[in-house]
Tab-separated table of C-alpha atoms in Angstrom:
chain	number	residue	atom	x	y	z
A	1	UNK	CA	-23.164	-3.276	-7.436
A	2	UNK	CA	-21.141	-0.154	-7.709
A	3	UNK	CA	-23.406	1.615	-4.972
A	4	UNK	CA	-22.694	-1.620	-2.780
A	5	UNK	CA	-19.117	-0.953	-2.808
A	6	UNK	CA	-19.104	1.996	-1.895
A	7	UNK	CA	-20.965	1.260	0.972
A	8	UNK	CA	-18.906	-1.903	1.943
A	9	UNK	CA	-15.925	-0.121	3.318
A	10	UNK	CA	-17.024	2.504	5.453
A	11	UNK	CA	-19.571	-0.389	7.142
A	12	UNK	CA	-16.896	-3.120	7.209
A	13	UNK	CA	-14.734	-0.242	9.347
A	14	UNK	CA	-17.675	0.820	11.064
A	15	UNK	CA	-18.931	-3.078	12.394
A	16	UNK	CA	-14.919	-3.851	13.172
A	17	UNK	CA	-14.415	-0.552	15.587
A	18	UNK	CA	-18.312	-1.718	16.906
A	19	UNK	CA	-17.090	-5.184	17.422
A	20	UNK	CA	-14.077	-3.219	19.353
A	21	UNK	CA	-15.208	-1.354	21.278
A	22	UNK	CA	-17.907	-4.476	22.685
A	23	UNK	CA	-14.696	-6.253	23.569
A	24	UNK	CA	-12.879	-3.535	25.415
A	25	UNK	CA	-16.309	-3.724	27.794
A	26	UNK	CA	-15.524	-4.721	31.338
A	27	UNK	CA	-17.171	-7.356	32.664
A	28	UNK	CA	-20.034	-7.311	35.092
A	29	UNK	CA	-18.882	-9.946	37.313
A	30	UNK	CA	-19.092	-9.071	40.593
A	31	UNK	CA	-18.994	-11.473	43.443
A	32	UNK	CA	-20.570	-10.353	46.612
A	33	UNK	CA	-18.560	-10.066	49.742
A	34	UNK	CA	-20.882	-10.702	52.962
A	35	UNK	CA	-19.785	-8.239	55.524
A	36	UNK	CA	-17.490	-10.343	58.689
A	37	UNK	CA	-19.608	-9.806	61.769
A	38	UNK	CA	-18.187	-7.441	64.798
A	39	UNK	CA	-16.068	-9.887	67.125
A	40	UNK	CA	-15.132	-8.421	70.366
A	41	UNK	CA	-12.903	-10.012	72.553
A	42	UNK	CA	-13.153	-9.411	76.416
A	43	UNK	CA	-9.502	-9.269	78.419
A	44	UNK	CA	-7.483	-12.756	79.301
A	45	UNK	CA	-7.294	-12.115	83.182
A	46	UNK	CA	-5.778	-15.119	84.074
A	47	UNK	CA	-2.150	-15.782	84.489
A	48	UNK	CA	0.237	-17.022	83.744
A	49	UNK	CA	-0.658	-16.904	80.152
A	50	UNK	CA	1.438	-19.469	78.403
A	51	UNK	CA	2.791	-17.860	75.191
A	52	UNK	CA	4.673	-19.913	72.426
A	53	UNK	CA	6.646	-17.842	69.321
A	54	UNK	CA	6.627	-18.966	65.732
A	55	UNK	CA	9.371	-16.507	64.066
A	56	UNK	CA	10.050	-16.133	60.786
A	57	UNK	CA	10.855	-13.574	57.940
A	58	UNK	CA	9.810	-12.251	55.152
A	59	UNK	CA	13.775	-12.204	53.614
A	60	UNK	CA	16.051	-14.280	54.802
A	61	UNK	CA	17.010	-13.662	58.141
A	62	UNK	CA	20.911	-13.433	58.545
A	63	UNK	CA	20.760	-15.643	62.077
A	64	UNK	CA	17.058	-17.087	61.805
A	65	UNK	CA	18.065	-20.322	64.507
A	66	UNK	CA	19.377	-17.148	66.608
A	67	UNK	CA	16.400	-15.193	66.055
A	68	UNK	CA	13.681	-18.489	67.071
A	69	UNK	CA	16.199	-18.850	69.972
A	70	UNK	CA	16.591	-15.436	71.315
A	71	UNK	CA	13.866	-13.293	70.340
A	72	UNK	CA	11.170	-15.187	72.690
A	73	UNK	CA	13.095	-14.344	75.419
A	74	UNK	CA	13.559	-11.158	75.035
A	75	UNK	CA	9.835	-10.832	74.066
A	76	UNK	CA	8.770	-12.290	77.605
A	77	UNK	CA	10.965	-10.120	79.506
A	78	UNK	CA	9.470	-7.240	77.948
A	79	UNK	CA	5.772	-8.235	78.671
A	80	UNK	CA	6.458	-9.185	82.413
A	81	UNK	CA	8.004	-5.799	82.017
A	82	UNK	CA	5.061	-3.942	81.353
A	83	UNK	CA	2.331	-6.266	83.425
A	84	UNK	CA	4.755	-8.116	85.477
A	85	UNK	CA	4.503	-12.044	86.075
A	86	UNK	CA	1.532	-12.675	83.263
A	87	UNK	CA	3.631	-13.773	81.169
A	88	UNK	CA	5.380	-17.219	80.681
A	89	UNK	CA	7.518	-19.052	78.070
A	90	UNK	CA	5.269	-22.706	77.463
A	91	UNK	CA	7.871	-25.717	78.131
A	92	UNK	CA	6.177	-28.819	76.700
A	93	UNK	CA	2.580	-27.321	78.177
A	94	UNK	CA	-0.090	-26.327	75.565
A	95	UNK	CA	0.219	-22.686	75.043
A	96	UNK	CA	-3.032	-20.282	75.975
A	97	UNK	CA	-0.849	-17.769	73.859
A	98	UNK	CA	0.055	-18.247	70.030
A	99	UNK	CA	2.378	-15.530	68.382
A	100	UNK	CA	3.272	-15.598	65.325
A	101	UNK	CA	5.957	-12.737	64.072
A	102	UNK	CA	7.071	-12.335	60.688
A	103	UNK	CA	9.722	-10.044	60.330
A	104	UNK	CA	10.110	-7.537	57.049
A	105	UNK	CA	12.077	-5.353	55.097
A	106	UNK	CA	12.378	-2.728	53.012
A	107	UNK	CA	15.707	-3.531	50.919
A	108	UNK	CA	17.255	-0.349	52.777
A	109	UNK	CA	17.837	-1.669	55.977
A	110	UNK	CA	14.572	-0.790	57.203
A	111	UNK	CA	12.669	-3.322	59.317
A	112	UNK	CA	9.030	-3.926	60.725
A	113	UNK	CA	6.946	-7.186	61.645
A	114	UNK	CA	3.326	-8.797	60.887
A	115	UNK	CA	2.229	-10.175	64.303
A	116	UNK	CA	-0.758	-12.565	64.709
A	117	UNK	CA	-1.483	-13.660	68.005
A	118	UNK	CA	-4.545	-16.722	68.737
A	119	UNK	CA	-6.105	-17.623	71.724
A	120	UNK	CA	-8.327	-20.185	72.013
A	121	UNK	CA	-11.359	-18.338	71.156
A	122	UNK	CA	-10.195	-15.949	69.163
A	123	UNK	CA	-7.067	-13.275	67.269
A	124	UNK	CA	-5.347	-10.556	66.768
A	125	UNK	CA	-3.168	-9.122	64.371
A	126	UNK	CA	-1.181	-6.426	63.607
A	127	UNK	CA	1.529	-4.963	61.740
A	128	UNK	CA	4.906	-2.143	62.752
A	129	UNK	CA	5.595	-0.563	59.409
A	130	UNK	CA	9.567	-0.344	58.581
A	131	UNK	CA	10.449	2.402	60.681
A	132	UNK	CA	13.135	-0.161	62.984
A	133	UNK	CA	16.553	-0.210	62.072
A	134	UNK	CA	19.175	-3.294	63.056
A	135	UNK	CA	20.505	-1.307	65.865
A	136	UNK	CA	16.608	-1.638	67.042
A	137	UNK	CA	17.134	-5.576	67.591
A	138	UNK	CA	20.105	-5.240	69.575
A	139	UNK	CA	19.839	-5.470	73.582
A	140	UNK	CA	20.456	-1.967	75.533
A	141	UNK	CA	21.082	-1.096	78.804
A	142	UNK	CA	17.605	-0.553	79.670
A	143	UNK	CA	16.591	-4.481	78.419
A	144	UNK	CA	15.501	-5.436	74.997
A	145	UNK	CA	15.615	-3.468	71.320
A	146	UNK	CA	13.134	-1.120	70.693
A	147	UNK	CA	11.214	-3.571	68.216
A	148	UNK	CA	10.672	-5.749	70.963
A	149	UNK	CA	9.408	-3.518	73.230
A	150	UNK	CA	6.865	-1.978	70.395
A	151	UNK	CA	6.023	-5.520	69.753
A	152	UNK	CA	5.344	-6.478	73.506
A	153	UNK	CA	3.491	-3.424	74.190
A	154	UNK	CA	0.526	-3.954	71.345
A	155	UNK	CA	0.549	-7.718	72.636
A	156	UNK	CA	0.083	-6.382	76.238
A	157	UNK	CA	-2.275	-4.492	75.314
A	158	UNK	CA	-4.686	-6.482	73.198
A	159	UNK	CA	-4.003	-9.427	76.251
A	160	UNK	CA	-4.709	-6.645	79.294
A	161	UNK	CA	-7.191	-4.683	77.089
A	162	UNK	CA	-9.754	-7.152	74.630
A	163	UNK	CA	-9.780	-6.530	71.019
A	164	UNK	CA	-12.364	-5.904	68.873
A	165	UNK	CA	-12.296	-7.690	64.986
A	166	UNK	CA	-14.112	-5.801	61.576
A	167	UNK	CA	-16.176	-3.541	64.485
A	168	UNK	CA	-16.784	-0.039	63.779
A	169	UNK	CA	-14.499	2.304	65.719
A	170	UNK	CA	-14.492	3.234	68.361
A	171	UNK	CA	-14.658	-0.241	69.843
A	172	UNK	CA	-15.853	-0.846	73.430
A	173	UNK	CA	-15.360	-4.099	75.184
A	174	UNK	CA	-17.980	-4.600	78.053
């Protein structure tokens, strides 16, 4: 008995770390993402293209009614800007166009947006990191803020352009 116990303690420390250190294992479970096929998207050539805007923000948005209101606008004159008359605000007709625009901050007065535009057949999506300030929203002489005019131009492009989706780069659009 007295050879037992002195035995008992260093196994009883030995099978608790054991049981430890089986516990701190990570798991195995792995579930299997199947890769998202290459999508490319050949060029909308016909016009107008009837776009509709969905704004919103990722904070609250000091003028948000103002924003829904205004920013469309301005977002239309900037993309009949750069390919002029493809471009046209829908008015009760079903939009060819979808854009969604979610505006976002930083907390120091730094803004960017996640756009996602949809077609019928397809979308696009991308996102201006926080490099805008407010005085980038404001109308200049030249037009619209600079944020809309960054914002127009990817649009334009992807519209004028084609897009590719989860494609290797470089992407080529026959």
């Amino acid at each position: 008995m007295k050879k037992f116990k002195s035995h008992f303690w260093p196994l009883t420390i030995f099978v608790l770390f054991f049981a430890m250190a089986i516990a701190c294992i990570p798991s195995k479970h792995y579930t299997y993402q199947k890769p998202q096929p290459c999508i490319k998207h050949k060029p909308l050539y016909y016009s107008p293209i009837l776009v509709k805007f969905f704004i919103s923000g990722s904070y609250p948005l000091k003028d948000l009614a103002g924003a829904q209101k205004d920013d469309p606008k301005d977002l239309i004159y900037e993309l009949n800007g750069l390919t002029p008359n493809k471009y046209q605000l829908t008015s009760g007709q079903t939009p060819n166009l979808n854009v969604y625009i979610t505006y976002n901050s930083d907390n120091y007065q730094h803004y960017g947006a996640s756009i996602t535009g949809y077609v019928f057949d397809g979308d696009f999506s991308f996102t201006l990191s926080t490099n805008y300030n407010s005085s980038d929203f404001n109308d200049d002489f030249l037009g619209s803020g600079k944020i809309f005019h960054d914002i127009a131009a990817r649009i334009n492009d992807y519209i004028t352009l084609g897009w590719c989706k989860n494609c290797p780069t470089p992407c080529v659009i026959n």
